Each structure stands twice: as C-alpha cells, then as structure tokens.
C-alpha cells in the first residue's frame, strides 16, 4: 500500500508523535500550512520540514497563552 502525501489532523498528529490536541496547539503556535477547502489537510513534506527545524515555521508575533495579559491589566510607568 502506497502512503499518501496528504494527512488529516489525527493522522498528522500520529505521524509527528503527538496527541491530536497537542498537535493542534502546535499548529496554532507555528505557521504549519494547511490545505483543502476546510483547511483540515496537512502535507507530509511540510510536516517533515517542521520537525527538522520548527523555528522556520514560528509565527513572529505569537504570545504564549500563559503570557497574555488579562483585560484591564496595565504596567505602571
């Protein structure tokens, strides 16, 4: 059986060695390209490149969820 180049999110998570929820967190943190009309397909070649060097796919203005400020927080000057 020939392996397909296109994977859904569950297959992509298993391919990368993550649970689906952890993989989807990484998809939000890194700019991993999604394909298909519902953006629910991943290219195996993109996943291989991401696993080789994740920093290439890192979003520039991504703020870790636990570092976000709550509304109304401010820093005194």
C-alpha atoms as one frame of an Amber mdcrd trajectory, in Angstrom:
protein
   0.000   0.000   0.000   1.351   3.407  -1.005   1.481   6.072   1.683  -0.431
   9.223   0.858   1.166  12.637   0.911  -1.904  14.281   2.492  -2.895  13.667
   6.113  -5.837  14.783   8.218  -5.174  16.253  11.674  -5.374  12.917  13.514
  -3.033  11.220  11.034  -0.658  14.193  11.081  -0.555  14.139  14.891   0.265
  10.420  14.902   2.879  10.953  12.165   4.614  13.625  14.282   4.264  11.641
  17.516   1.836  13.968  19.301  -1.685  13.656  20.598  -4.209  15.452  18.402
  -4.774  18.246  20.938  -1.038  18.909  21.355  -0.555  18.832  17.603  -3.328
  21.398  17.091  -1.721  23.655  19.720   1.486  23.444  17.699  -0.424  24.247
  14.510  -1.642  27.454  16.185   1.821  28.286  17.541   3.715  27.536  14.338
   2.653  28.526  10.858   2.239  24.985   9.518   0.484  25.213   6.151  -2.986
  23.678   5.904  -4.659  22.618   2.690  -8.076  21.647   1.401 -11.371  23.516
   1.324 -11.763  23.169   5.097  -8.044  23.636   5.853  -8.007  20.245   7.519
  -5.256  18.559   5.472  -1.528  18.641   6.063   1.269  17.891   3.609   3.679
  15.212   4.824   6.592  17.194   3.311   5.656  20.307   5.327   5.484  18.210
   8.499   8.929  16.733   7.776  10.357  20.251   7.308   8.662  21.452  10.515
  10.066  18.542  12.525  13.549  19.256  11.116  13.512  22.944  12.128  10.388
  24.254  13.916  11.769  27.796  14.213  11.363  28.325  10.473   7.606  27.999
  10.953   7.365  30.059  14.169   4.851  32.895  13.994   6.511  36.265  14.523
   4.026  37.815  16.969   2.934  34.662  18.763   2.475  35.159  22.507   2.397
  32.070  24.674  -1.098  31.662  26.189   0.149  31.916  29.775   1.931  35.181
  28.955  -1.152  37.005  27.712  -2.431  39.803  29.867  -5.948  39.890  31.147
  -8.141  42.802  30.020  -7.573  45.782  32.266  -4.035  44.788  33.263  -1.521
  47.543  32.915   2.104  48.202  33.695   2.729  51.312  35.798   5.125  53.794
  34.293
